[in-house]
Amino acid sequence: MLRHIGRRTVLLTSIIVITVTTITSAQLRVANWNVTNFDDDETTRIAAFQTAIYGEYNGRSMAPDVLVGEEFISSAAVIDFRNLLNNATGSPGDWASAPFVDGPDTDSAFFYRTTKVDYLGMTVVSTGSSSTSDHPRNIQRYDIRLKGFDTAEATIAIYASHMKAGSTGTDQARRLIEAEIIRTDAENLPEGWHFILAGDFNIQSSSQAAYVELVGSQANNDGRFFDPIRTPGEWNNNYSYRFVHTQEPSTAMDDRHDQILVSASLIDGLGFDYDGNANISYSTSTWDDPNHSYRAWGNDGTTYNSPIATTGNSMVGPTIAQALIDSVNDNGHLPVFLDLLTPDPVAGACCTPCGCVDAMTEAACIEADGEFRGTGVLCGEEEPACVLPNTMIMNEIFIAPEGTQDSEFVEIIGNPGDSLCGLSVVVIEGETYSKGQVKRIISLDSCDSEVCYINSNGYFVVGGINPVINADLVEGSGTSLFENGTETFLLVRDTQLTIISPNNDVDTNNDGVVDISMSIVGTILDKMGFIDDDYPSTDKMYFDAPFIGPNGTAVPAGAARCPDGVDTDTADEWMVLSADLAGADGGLPVTPGNANPAACGGDSDGDGDYDLADFAGFQKCFNVASAECSALDIDGVPGITIEDYELFAALLNGPQ
């Protein structure tokens, strides 16, 4: 649904903030008026209609945006009425009319402001008949959409109805037929559409079958209408309902024939909605009910069974009141109207690099490197859906021996151009009495006040200032990013973990088991760890992360996935990095921002596969630690040992 939204600042991440353009609550006024046999030879009534519609009293004016009318005689009459709307003093001059359909008896007409709504078309739902077993006049539906919107939720189907007059059983039966047809048609409207019924119902009581058909609950309530002012009862000749009477202002106000009913979607308190509280009945003591925008225009409730008051009319004043009397041709109706709240049509859902944001302007969306999903569209309804990438993984981690802190880094691999918004590298301590503490959180949200992205070559590096590292995001200078001990590394989305209490410990009782909610941890995209020789006696690894080490008694200098970018969620894919960066000590050379070496542990021929051609390398490298033999070092411990043979056999027999 569309929502009316005030000025909103959306915190997309801890650093990136997008300010959304102000959304103002606008209004669409929908009116209905039985204009009493309006023909093309009208002369005396034109000025009265213009004053009634655009005259102003105490800042109030009828001034509708959509007008449904009954009792038009001809196409020429519709043109004349459209002209009087455009030529009235105070008119915006943007009125258009729907095509006229000449049916039996008098006809309905539809007028709309072209700057407020787009006209989608008209449907003759059912043709009227003079038969006593049918409804007397055409039932017509006019479909419109809020200007600037392109969604079903901004669309209204407005039914125009002039039901059979009278109170006999036959009259009521003919009204019931019409009500059944309207409700059935409303049940079959496109999904998401709102609907309204406006007209001269000629219904004297809410207990009559036609009204019950329209507003009553049934097995299928898709086409159910609601009275937005919640005023059921016996309206005819009943003083208690004098504030909602519409017939007949020039002689005797005594009935609520003219009404506007709305769909449930227009009174649900969301988005495109009635400006009022449909759960509260209209006042029985004042016309100026603050709970409703619905009005019987000109009826201030001071007269009953007599003409509407002119002198002292507190709603419209004497001039407009007299114009209403003059417009009805001695036998007619007052107009009724209501206001609908609408959101600003220039706003909609924006798929930003950091996710979907409601109610951004298209210009603001583009400025935020986003993709606009259309005016009036909300997050959750946007097509195609805004999806944040969750395919990134850690590809290379260099912890570095003491004294080389500015060379530490974490390399992320992913699809070129994917944003890292919302992602963090989180390091969890695994040593002795500090087990489970959050030691480092590196947010990947912002790179020089812009969103961080995977580079065009598919990598992103966060780390120290050493130019060899060439970090995309420099984190720290001259200080150690990571400790040379047992640690768990996580790549996580939307974490609420912190390095200070209360969310700074995932293992509060130091038993090696995570005891913090995963909703606080966030969504783990990748995990791996390093251990020294205190594991598992005193040290612990968390979140079932695969790990490598120890290298003698210490943790390895780092690790790289090999083959490059392959994620099997096992330790076998991680190879030990060289402590001197270049590979002179037999470890893999570091390659931040570039592909890891093709020759991985056990893949001596570097073809990315494990086969018998690699086996010969083991024979000459057994118990040898050298740069040449490092390609056969699978377990990360320098030197080719029986453990490497066993791991190779597992790789050889496993899925390739």
XYZ file of C-alpha atoms in Angstrom:
656
model
C 0.000 0.000 0.000
C 0.998 3.629 -0.445
C 1.785 5.452 2.752
C 1.786 9.146 3.564
C 5.258 9.805 4.892
C 6.612 12.886 6.593
C 10.198 14.034 6.252
C 12.350 10.995 6.927
C 16.066 10.378 7.294
C 16.983 6.808 6.454
C 20.040 5.379 8.208
C 21.253 2.863 5.698
C 24.430 1.962 7.536
C 26.528 3.260 10.372
C 28.084 5.805 8.010
C 26.029 6.254 4.845
C 22.997 8.475 5.403
C 20.486 9.344 2.703
C 18.018 12.150 3.322
C 14.693 11.508 1.630
C 12.872 14.351 -0.063
C 9.900 15.655 1.899
C 6.651 13.829 1.245
C 3.575 15.925 1.814
C 0.063 14.682 2.367
C -1.994 15.961 -0.563
C -5.719 15.552 -1.053
C -8.034 14.393 -3.796
C -11.598 15.630 -3.351
C -14.270 13.383 -4.837
C -17.794 14.783 -5.147
C -21.170 13.545 -6.321
C -24.092 15.677 -7.463
C -27.448 14.892 -8.983
C -27.764 18.048 -11.091
C -31.484 17.617 -11.834
C -32.081 17.235 -15.565
C -29.189 19.349 -16.760
C -29.543 20.041 -20.506
C -27.674 22.078 -23.071
C -30.145 24.926 -23.030
C -29.364 25.908 -19.445
C -28.873 29.637 -18.940
C -30.029 30.647 -15.483
C -28.438 27.766 -13.579
C -24.853 28.017 -14.876
C -23.894 30.891 -12.580
C -25.527 29.129 -9.636
C -23.481 25.982 -10.243
C -20.282 27.995 -10.560
C -20.908 29.802 -7.283
C -21.932 26.607 -5.500
C -18.797 24.818 -6.645
C -16.140 27.543 -6.486
C -17.661 30.135 -4.188
C -15.765 30.576 -0.932
C -16.959 31.183 2.606
C -14.663 31.460 5.624
C -11.903 29.835 3.587
C -14.116 26.904 2.575
C -15.056 25.952 -0.955
C -16.440 22.803 -2.538
C -13.712 22.854 -5.250
C -13.639 19.135 -6.145
C -10.995 17.310 -8.168
C -13.369 14.607 -9.393
C -17.100 15.091 -9.879
C -19.648 12.363 -10.568
C -23.000 13.624 -11.776
C -26.459 12.244 -12.395
C -29.373 13.423 -14.567
C -27.501 14.710 -17.575
C -29.697 14.831 -20.659
C -27.238 14.894 -23.542
C -23.634 14.991 -24.674
C -23.984 18.718 -25.245
C -25.113 19.116 -21.632
C -21.937 17.413 -20.430
C -19.832 19.759 -22.555
C -21.695 22.775 -21.153
C -21.129 21.586 -17.596
C -17.437 20.980 -18.272
C -17.200 24.509 -19.655
C -18.872 26.039 -16.613
C -16.373 24.212 -14.421
C -13.427 25.565 -16.402
C -14.801 29.106 -16.673
C -15.871 29.575 -13.063
C -14.082 32.205 -11.022
C -11.516 30.390 -8.927
C -11.403 27.336 -11.186
C -7.947 25.958 -12.133
C -9.338 25.526 -15.647
C -8.042 21.965 -16.034
C -11.336 20.075 -16.189
C -12.048 17.292 -18.685
C -15.008 14.969 -19.064
C -15.385 11.288 -19.854
C -17.211 10.339 -23.068
C -20.982 10.594 -22.742
C -23.070 7.426 -23.054
C -26.725 7.912 -23.892
C -28.653 5.231 -22.061
C -32.286 4.838 -21.028
C -33.703 7.694 -18.950
C -31.219 10.355 -17.769
C -27.501 9.630 -17.698
C -24.436 9.843 -15.534
C -21.420 12.003 -16.326
C -17.859 12.124 -15.068
C -15.567 15.143 -14.740
C -11.957 15.186 -13.582
C -9.035 17.561 -13.247
C -6.300 16.563 -15.659
C -3.551 17.858 -13.372
C -4.712 15.622 -10.514
C -5.644 12.298 -12.138
C -5.163 10.338 -15.334
C -8.336 9.032 -16.940
C -7.956 5.336 -17.793
C -11.338 4.617 -19.328
C -15.040 4.027 -18.834
C -17.002 0.797 -18.686
C -20.754 0.420 -19.017
C -21.087 -2.223 -16.332
C -24.741 -2.836 -17.100
C -27.291 -1.191 -19.373
C -30.494 0.045 -17.767
C -34.003 -0.909 -18.778
C -37.564 0.246 -18.255
C -38.496 -3.301 -17.265
C -39.769 -3.611 -13.719
C -37.402 -6.564 -13.292
C -34.272 -4.545 -14.094
C -32.466 -1.436 -12.932
C -33.649 1.706 -14.752
C -30.404 3.479 -15.811
C -26.919 2.562 -16.955
C -24.354 1.585 -14.350
C -21.058 3.125 -15.420
C -17.557 2.774 -14.004
C -14.847 5.341 -14.490
C -11.249 4.261 -13.857
C -8.669 6.872 -12.863
C -5.156 6.915 -11.461
C -3.357 9.533 -9.415
C -1.264 11.803 -11.591
C 2.357 10.731 -11.643
C 1.713 7.203 -10.371
C 1.850 3.980 -12.333
C 0.704 1.376 -9.815
C -2.506 -0.487 -9.114
C -2.515 0.944 -5.592
C -2.903 4.453 -7.047
C -5.922 3.447 -9.119
C -9.588 4.012 -8.279
C -12.633 2.582 -9.990
C -15.520 5.010 -9.440
C -19.026 3.698 -10.006
C -21.759 6.151 -10.962
C -25.254 5.062 -9.995
C -28.722 6.545 -10.092
C -30.963 3.907 -8.579
C -34.704 3.507 -8.873
C -36.671 6.022 -6.854
C -39.603 5.087 -4.653
C -40.273 2.861 -1.683
C -42.501 0.108 -3.082
C -41.410 -3.484 -3.091
C -40.742 -3.289 -6.833
C -38.650 -0.141 -6.415
C -36.545 -1.801 -3.741
C -36.136 -4.980 -5.794
C -34.853 -2.952 -8.761
C -32.349 -1.205 -6.503
C -31.190 -4.582 -5.189
C -30.510 -5.765 -8.744
C -28.313 -2.730 -9.318
C -26.463 -3.210 -6.035
C -25.743 -6.863 -6.845
C -24.314 -5.956 -10.241
C -22.070 -3.257 -8.777
C -20.733 -5.459 -5.996
C -20.006 -8.321 -8.392
C -18.102 -6.019 -10.704
C -16.096 -4.622 -7.787
C -15.174 -8.157 -6.732
C -13.488 -8.677 -10.084
C -11.435 -5.496 -10.290
C -7.667 -5.883 -10.769
C -5.756 -6.649 -7.596
C -4.732 -3.576 -5.664
C -7.364 -1.217 -7.093
C -9.451 0.954 -4.790
C -13.112 1.607 -5.582
C -15.871 4.103 -4.818
C -19.604 4.177 -5.402
C -21.041 7.652 -5.864
C -24.605 8.449 -6.737
C -28.216 9.121 -5.971
C -29.182 5.861 -4.299
C -32.809 6.770 -3.507
C -32.416 4.453 -0.487
C -34.372 5.535 2.587
C -32.826 3.145 5.110
C -29.639 1.165 5.653
C -31.789 -1.896 6.287
C -33.084 -1.977 2.726
C -31.818 -4.942 0.720
C -29.830 -2.888 -1.801
C -27.849 -1.116 0.900
C -27.264 -4.347 2.818
C -25.999 -5.878 -0.423
C -23.499 -3.061 -0.868
C -22.125 -2.776 2.668
C -22.868 -6.156 4.244
C -20.302 -8.868 4.931
C -20.508 -11.865 2.595
C -18.468 -14.931 1.775
C -16.612 -12.809 -0.778
C -15.862 -9.349 0.582
C -13.549 -8.251 -2.228
C -16.304 -5.999 -3.562
C -17.676 -4.784 -0.246
C -18.386 -1.067 0.207
C -18.283 0.950 3.418
C -19.978 4.111 4.583
C -16.990 6.316 5.519
C -19.095 8.265 8.020
C -20.558 5.128 9.608
C -24.099 6.488 9.733
C -26.628 3.678 9.277
C -30.287 4.044 10.143
C -33.696 5.203 8.961
C -32.751 8.418 7.166
C -36.150 9.310 5.711
C -38.036 12.003 7.655
C -35.776 11.521 10.646
C -34.593 14.624 12.493
C -31.629 12.767 14.007
C -30.027 12.533 10.549
C -30.534 16.163 9.550
C -26.760 16.774 9.206
C -26.437 14.191 6.417
C -29.687 14.867 4.528
C -29.222 15.835 0.880
C -32.774 15.984 -0.509
C -34.379 18.450 -1.159
C -32.646 21.787 -0.407
C -35.153 24.154 -2.025
C -38.261 22.749 -0.344
C -37.814 20.130 2.386
C -34.562 18.518 3.530
C -35.649 15.064 4.650
C -33.522 12.185 3.294
C -29.998 10.909 2.675
C -30.400 9.821 -0.934
C -26.992 11.003 -2.135
C -23.946 9.188 -0.801
C -20.366 8.180 -1.467
C -19.295 4.701 -0.354
C -15.704 3.453 -0.402
C -13.705 0.227 -0.486
C -12.027 -1.220 2.599
C -8.642 -0.229 1.182
C -9.625 3.447 1.456
C -10.349 3.271 5.182
C -7.487 1.068 6.377
C -5.329 3.962 7.552
C -2.630 3.280 4.966
C -1.520 5.396 2.053
C -4.249 6.374 -0.376
C -6.993 6.719 2.196
C -10.105 8.534 3.358
C -9.270 11.698 5.267
C -11.261 10.840 8.338
C -12.018 8.117 10.837
C -14.424 5.578 9.390
C -14.787 3.957 12.800
C -16.580 7.010 14.182
C -20.120 7.957 13.234
C -20.797 11.406 11.855
C -21.725 13.983 14.451
C -25.392 14.461 15.362
C -24.751 17.906 16.821
C -22.574 19.748 14.278
C -21.826 19.761 10.573
C -18.188 20.624 11.307
C -17.191 17.137 12.451
C -13.388 17.061 12.907
C -13.382 13.287 12.451
C -14.560 13.523 8.850
C -13.880 15.316 5.587
C -17.204 14.015 4.253
C -19.781 16.796 3.834
C -23.292 17.327 2.517
C -22.289 20.665 1.021
C -24.559 23.461 2.190
C -26.356 21.542 4.928
C -25.415 23.076 8.260
C -28.038 20.994 10.097
C -30.148 23.958 11.224
C -33.104 23.078 9.031
C -35.215 19.943 8.814
C -38.153 19.308 6.490
C -37.640 22.803 5.108
C -35.271 24.562 2.675
C -31.650 24.861 3.728
C -30.878 28.005 5.653
C -29.418 30.905 3.702
C -29.183 33.633 6.325
C -26.868 32.390 9.058
C -25.766 29.239 7.221
C -22.568 28.518 9.150
C -21.177 26.053 6.621
C -21.383 27.943 3.322
C -22.807 31.376 4.101
C -25.790 33.027 2.407
C -24.420 33.393 -1.148
C -23.412 29.779 -1.674
C -26.526 28.537 0.123
C -28.732 30.519 -2.247
C -26.740 29.286 -5.250
C -27.350 25.696 -4.144
C -31.061 26.357 -3.930
C -31.063 28.036 -7.355
C -29.102 25.161 -8.929
C -31.601 22.420 -8.098
C -34.412 23.688 -10.284
C -36.993 23.458 -7.464
C -36.557 19.693 -7.119
C -33.113 18.339 -6.483
C -30.180 17.450 -4.314
C -27.205 18.803 -2.488
C -23.722 17.625 -3.570
C -21.703 15.424 -1.233
C -17.941 15.123 -1.161
C -15.054 13.565 0.728
C -11.302 13.974 0.688
C -8.747 11.258 0.071
C -5.203 11.588 1.368
C -2.593 10.924 -1.270
C 1.200 10.734 -1.059
C 3.399 12.965 -3.138
C 3.394 11.383 -6.615
C 7.022 12.190 -7.320
C 8.301 9.660 -4.790
C 8.652 5.918 -4.809
C 10.848 2.970 -3.927
C 14.559 3.264 -4.634
C 16.909 0.305 -4.831
C 20.023 1.891 -3.351
C 23.327 0.061 -3.015
C 22.395 -0.387 0.632
C 18.887 -1.738 0.090
C 15.376 -0.481 -0.639
C 14.294 2.943 0.599
C 10.669 4.116 0.551
C 9.579 7.454 -0.821
C 12.675 8.767 -2.540
C 12.393 11.062 -5.511
C 13.777 9.715 -8.741
C 16.475 12.396 -8.772
C 17.527 11.588 -5.199
C 17.531 7.888 -6.041
C 19.843 8.392 -9.003
C 22.087 10.631 -6.918
C 22.368 7.794 -4.376
C 23.481 5.403 -7.153
C 20.115 3.691 -6.911
C 17.557 2.331 -9.343
C 14.112 3.959 -9.208
C 11.156 1.569 -9.158
C 8.403 4.028 -10.073
C 6.317 6.729 -8.435
C 4.062 5.553 -5.663
C 5.815 2.193 -5.327
C 6.856 1.094 -1.846
C 9.561 -1.256 -0.683
C 8.174 -4.765 -0.601
C 6.108 -4.045 -3.701
C 8.912 -2.999 -6.054
C 9.440 -5.087 -9.186
C 11.988 -6.392 -9.689
C 12.684 -6.639 -5.990
C 15.673 -4.864 -4.491
C 18.178 -7.551 -3.534
C 21.391 -7.034 -1.628
C 24.194 -9.340 -2.744
C 25.211 -11.991 -0.229
C 27.671 -13.837 -2.446
C 30.906 -12.231 -1.202
C 33.434 -14.333 0.679
C 36.807 -13.742 2.311
C 39.456 -14.858 -0.151
C 42.708 -13.955 1.552
C 43.622 -12.953 5.122
C 47.061 -11.808 6.205
C 47.601 -11.584 9.962
C 51.335 -10.754 9.669
C 54.056 -11.451 12.198
C 54.840 -8.810 14.800
C 56.389 -5.689 13.312
C 54.539 -5.816 9.987
C 51.179 -4.495 11.182
C 50.751 -2.090 8.262
C 50.678 -5.092 5.920
C 47.683 -6.830 7.496
C 44.611 -7.148 5.296
C 41.451 -9.036 4.433
C 40.581 -9.532 0.787
C 36.926 -9.944 -0.229
C 35.955 -11.555 -3.527
C 32.604 -11.081 -5.239
C 30.831 -9.891 -8.344
C 32.323 -6.695 -9.768
C 30.220 -3.693 -8.807
C 28.435 -5.337 -5.874
C 28.160 -3.004 -2.883
C 29.571 -3.926 0.502
C 27.038 -1.771 2.304
C 26.016 -3.349 5.600
C 28.956 -5.765 5.665
C 31.621 -5.985 8.345
C 34.671 -8.095 9.057
C 34.337 -9.231 12.670
C 37.200 -10.858 14.570
C 36.369 -12.999 17.630
C 39.046 -13.746 20.233
C 39.624 -17.436 20.921
C 42.423 -17.210 23.496
C 42.060 -18.540 27.039
C 40.137 -16.168 29.328
C 39.241 -13.707 26.546
C 37.383 -16.350 24.624
C 34.395 -15.039 22.665
C 35.236 -11.340 22.967
C 34.809 -9.166 19.896
C 38.317 -7.885 19.204
C 37.806 -6.040 15.940
C 34.926 -4.840 13.777
C 35.871 -3.395 10.397
C 32.877 -1.803 8.728
C 32.895 -1.998 4.937
C 30.127 0.597 4.620
C 32.067 3.627 3.519
C 35.060 4.354 1.312
C 35.840 8.077 1.447
C 32.198 8.842 2.303
C 30.962 6.694 -0.564
C 29.599 3.166 -0.578
C 32.324 0.524 -0.903
C 32.102 -1.694 -3.965
C 33.780 -4.830 -5.244
C 36.289 -3.609 -7.824
C 36.012 -4.277 -11.534
C 38.461 -7.167 -11.156
C 36.229 -8.793 -8.538
C 38.195 -7.995 -5.365
C 38.120 -5.578 -2.444
C 40.915 -5.163 0.104
C 40.665 -3.630 3.567
C 43.939 -3.322 5.453
C 47.047 -1.373 6.403
C 48.832 1.470 4.684
C 51.674 -0.584 3.192
C 51.644 0.342 -0.522
C 52.224 -3.317 -1.370
C 48.756 -3.990 0.012
C 47.153 -1.168 -1.998
C 44.072 -1.326 0.213
C 40.756 -0.042 -1.119
C 39.883 0.848 2.469
C 42.752 1.708 4.806
C 42.043 0.655 8.365
C 44.459 1.867 11.002
C 48.074 2.917 10.705
C 51.012 1.635 12.717
C 48.813 -0.520 14.903
C 48.003 -4.184 14.713
C 44.648 -4.990 13.149
C 44.740 -8.618 14.190
C 46.360 -10.601 16.978
C 48.763 -13.456 16.406
C 46.677 -15.979 18.254
C 43.577 -18.129 17.917
C 40.853 -16.024 16.272
C 37.640 -16.485 14.306
C 37.099 -14.248 11.278
C 33.544 -13.522 10.103
C 32.174 -11.666 7.077
C 28.761 -10.651 8.354
C 25.826 -8.525 7.231
C 23.957 -6.144 9.534
C 25.777 -7.092 12.689
C 24.872 -5.523 16.021
C 28.039 -6.782 17.671
C 30.220 -4.122 19.267
C 33.660 -3.952 20.874
C 32.114 -2.580 24.065
C 29.438 -4.026 26.322
C 26.775 -5.353 26.052
C 27.199 -7.028 22.641
C 30.944 -7.528 22.739
C 31.092 -11.169 23.862
C 29.625 -14.141 22.002
C 30.688 -16.596 24.738
C 29.917 -15.001 28.081
C 30.799 -18.060 30.188
C 33.956 -18.949 28.191
C 32.876 -22.516 27.497
C 33.541 -22.333 23.779
C 29.842 -22.256 22.869
C 28.152 -19.209 21.328
C 25.486 -17.926 23.725
C 24.432 -14.695 22.003
C 21.446 -14.355 19.696
C 22.173 -14.704 15.999
C 19.936 -11.686 15.415
C 22.669 -9.679 17.155
C 25.475 -11.435 15.311
C 23.823 -10.812 11.930
C 23.879 -12.852 8.745
C 27.189 -14.676 8.386
C 28.316 -14.762 4.760
C 31.674 -16.410 5.405
C 33.863 -17.643 8.271
C 37.307 -19.057 8.876
C 39.884 -19.127 11.653
C 43.480 -19.465 12.749
C 44.729 -21.499 15.717
C 47.938 -21.801 17.669
C 49.075 -24.817 19.686
C 46.792 -23.941 22.650
C 43.824 -25.152 20.614
C 41.705 -26.923 21.699
C 42.957 -27.262 25.262
C 42.322 -23.640 26.222
C 41.572 -21.845 22.951
C 38.287 -22.066 21.068
C 36.934 -21.508 17.550
C 33.403 -20.142 17.031
C 30.472 -20.552 14.630
C 31.906 -23.880 13.372
C 34.432 -21.957 11.316
C 36.986 -24.026 9.370
C 40.501 -23.195 10.538
C 44.171 -23.718 9.761
C 47.307 -23.915 11.936
C 49.246 -24.073 14.045
C 52.496 -23.209 12.288
C 54.757 -24.758 14.848
C 53.422 -23.183 18.041
C 52.042 -20.038 16.440
C 49.277 -19.212 14.067
C 50.149 -19.050 10.355
C 50.995 -15.640 8.918
C 47.808 -15.778 6.895
C 45.793 -17.879 4.501
C 44.448 -17.739 0.970
C 41.708 -19.691 -0.702
C 43.112 -21.975 -3.314
C 41.773 -22.394 -5.905
C 40.948 -18.681 -5.965
C 37.399 -17.877 -4.834
C 36.361 -21.510 -4.211
C 34.192 -21.935 -1.115
C 33.630 -25.447 0.206
C 33.333 -24.295 3.833
C 36.219 -26.573 4.765
C 39.791 -25.930 5.883
C 41.160 -27.812 2.850
C 40.632 -24.819 0.574
C 42.837 -22.539 2.697
C 46.577 -22.459 2.043
C 49.209 -20.830 4.304
C 50.526 -17.419 3.235
C 54.159 -16.459 3.331
C 55.230 -14.407 6.359
C 57.512 -12.288 4.177
C 54.696 -11.562 1.658
C 56.697 -12.856 -1.330
C 56.729 -16.613 -0.645
C 60.407 -17.060 0.152
C 59.599 -19.142 3.219
C 57.564 -21.687 1.272
C 54.141 -20.163 1.891
C 51.958 -18.770 -0.862
C 52.866 -15.192 -1.790
C 50.261 -12.611 -0.812
C 48.179 -11.280 -3.703
C 45.848 -8.598 -2.295
C 43.424 -7.385 -4.931
C 44.464 -10.105 -7.366
C 43.819 -13.788 -7.935
C 45.494 -16.230 -5.594
C 48.121 -18.539 -7.129
C 46.670 -21.141 -9.443
C 48.956 -23.855 -8.026
C 47.238 -24.707 -4.754
C 48.179 -27.284 -2.181
C 48.220 -30.643 -3.892
C 47.631 -29.164 -7.361
C 51.235 -29.335 -8.521
C 50.467 -28.786 -12.209
C 48.246 -25.781 -11.472
C 45.308 -26.926 -13.591
C 42.788 -26.312 -10.789
C 42.074 -30.027 -10.517
C 43.401 -32.878 -8.380
C 44.481 -35.852 -10.452
C 47.213 -38.483 -10.722
C 49.404 -36.030 -12.620
C 49.830 -34.165 -9.328
C 50.875 -37.286 -7.429
C 54.427 -37.414 -8.818
C 55.219 -34.169 -7.083
C 54.720 -35.753 -3.688
C 57.489 -38.268 -4.272
C 60.262 -35.716 -4.735
C 58.907 -33.286 -2.116
C 58.319 -35.688 0.743
C 59.679 -34.149 3.965
C 60.847 -31.102 2.032
C 59.961 -27.483 2.821
C 60.663 -25.225 -0.130
C 59.001 -22.682 -2.370
C 58.883 -25.244 -5.168
C 57.159 -27.793 -2.946
C 54.722 -25.320 -1.385
C 52.194 -26.164 -4.072
C 51.921 -29.604 -2.501
C 51.536 -28.337 1.050
C 47.867 -28.905 1.852
C 47.739 -28.875 5.636
C 49.564 -25.531 5.986
C 52.407 -27.012 8.046
C 55.705 -26.403 6.226
C 57.042 -29.605 4.761
C 55.304 -32.338 2.818
C 54.198 -35.031 5.257
C 51.923 -38.027 5.461
C 49.137 -35.648 6.489
C 49.452 -33.942 3.089
C 49.189 -37.327 1.384
C 46.014 -38.138 3.274
C 44.453 -34.750 2.423
C 45.451 -35.186 -1.224
C 43.763 -38.598 -1.326
C 40.589 -37.013 0.049
C 40.731 -34.285 -2.589
C 41.457 -36.791 -5.338
C 38.448 -38.921 -4.434
C 36.118 -36.043 -3.684
C 33.886 -34.098 -6.082
C 35.802 -31.930 -8.571
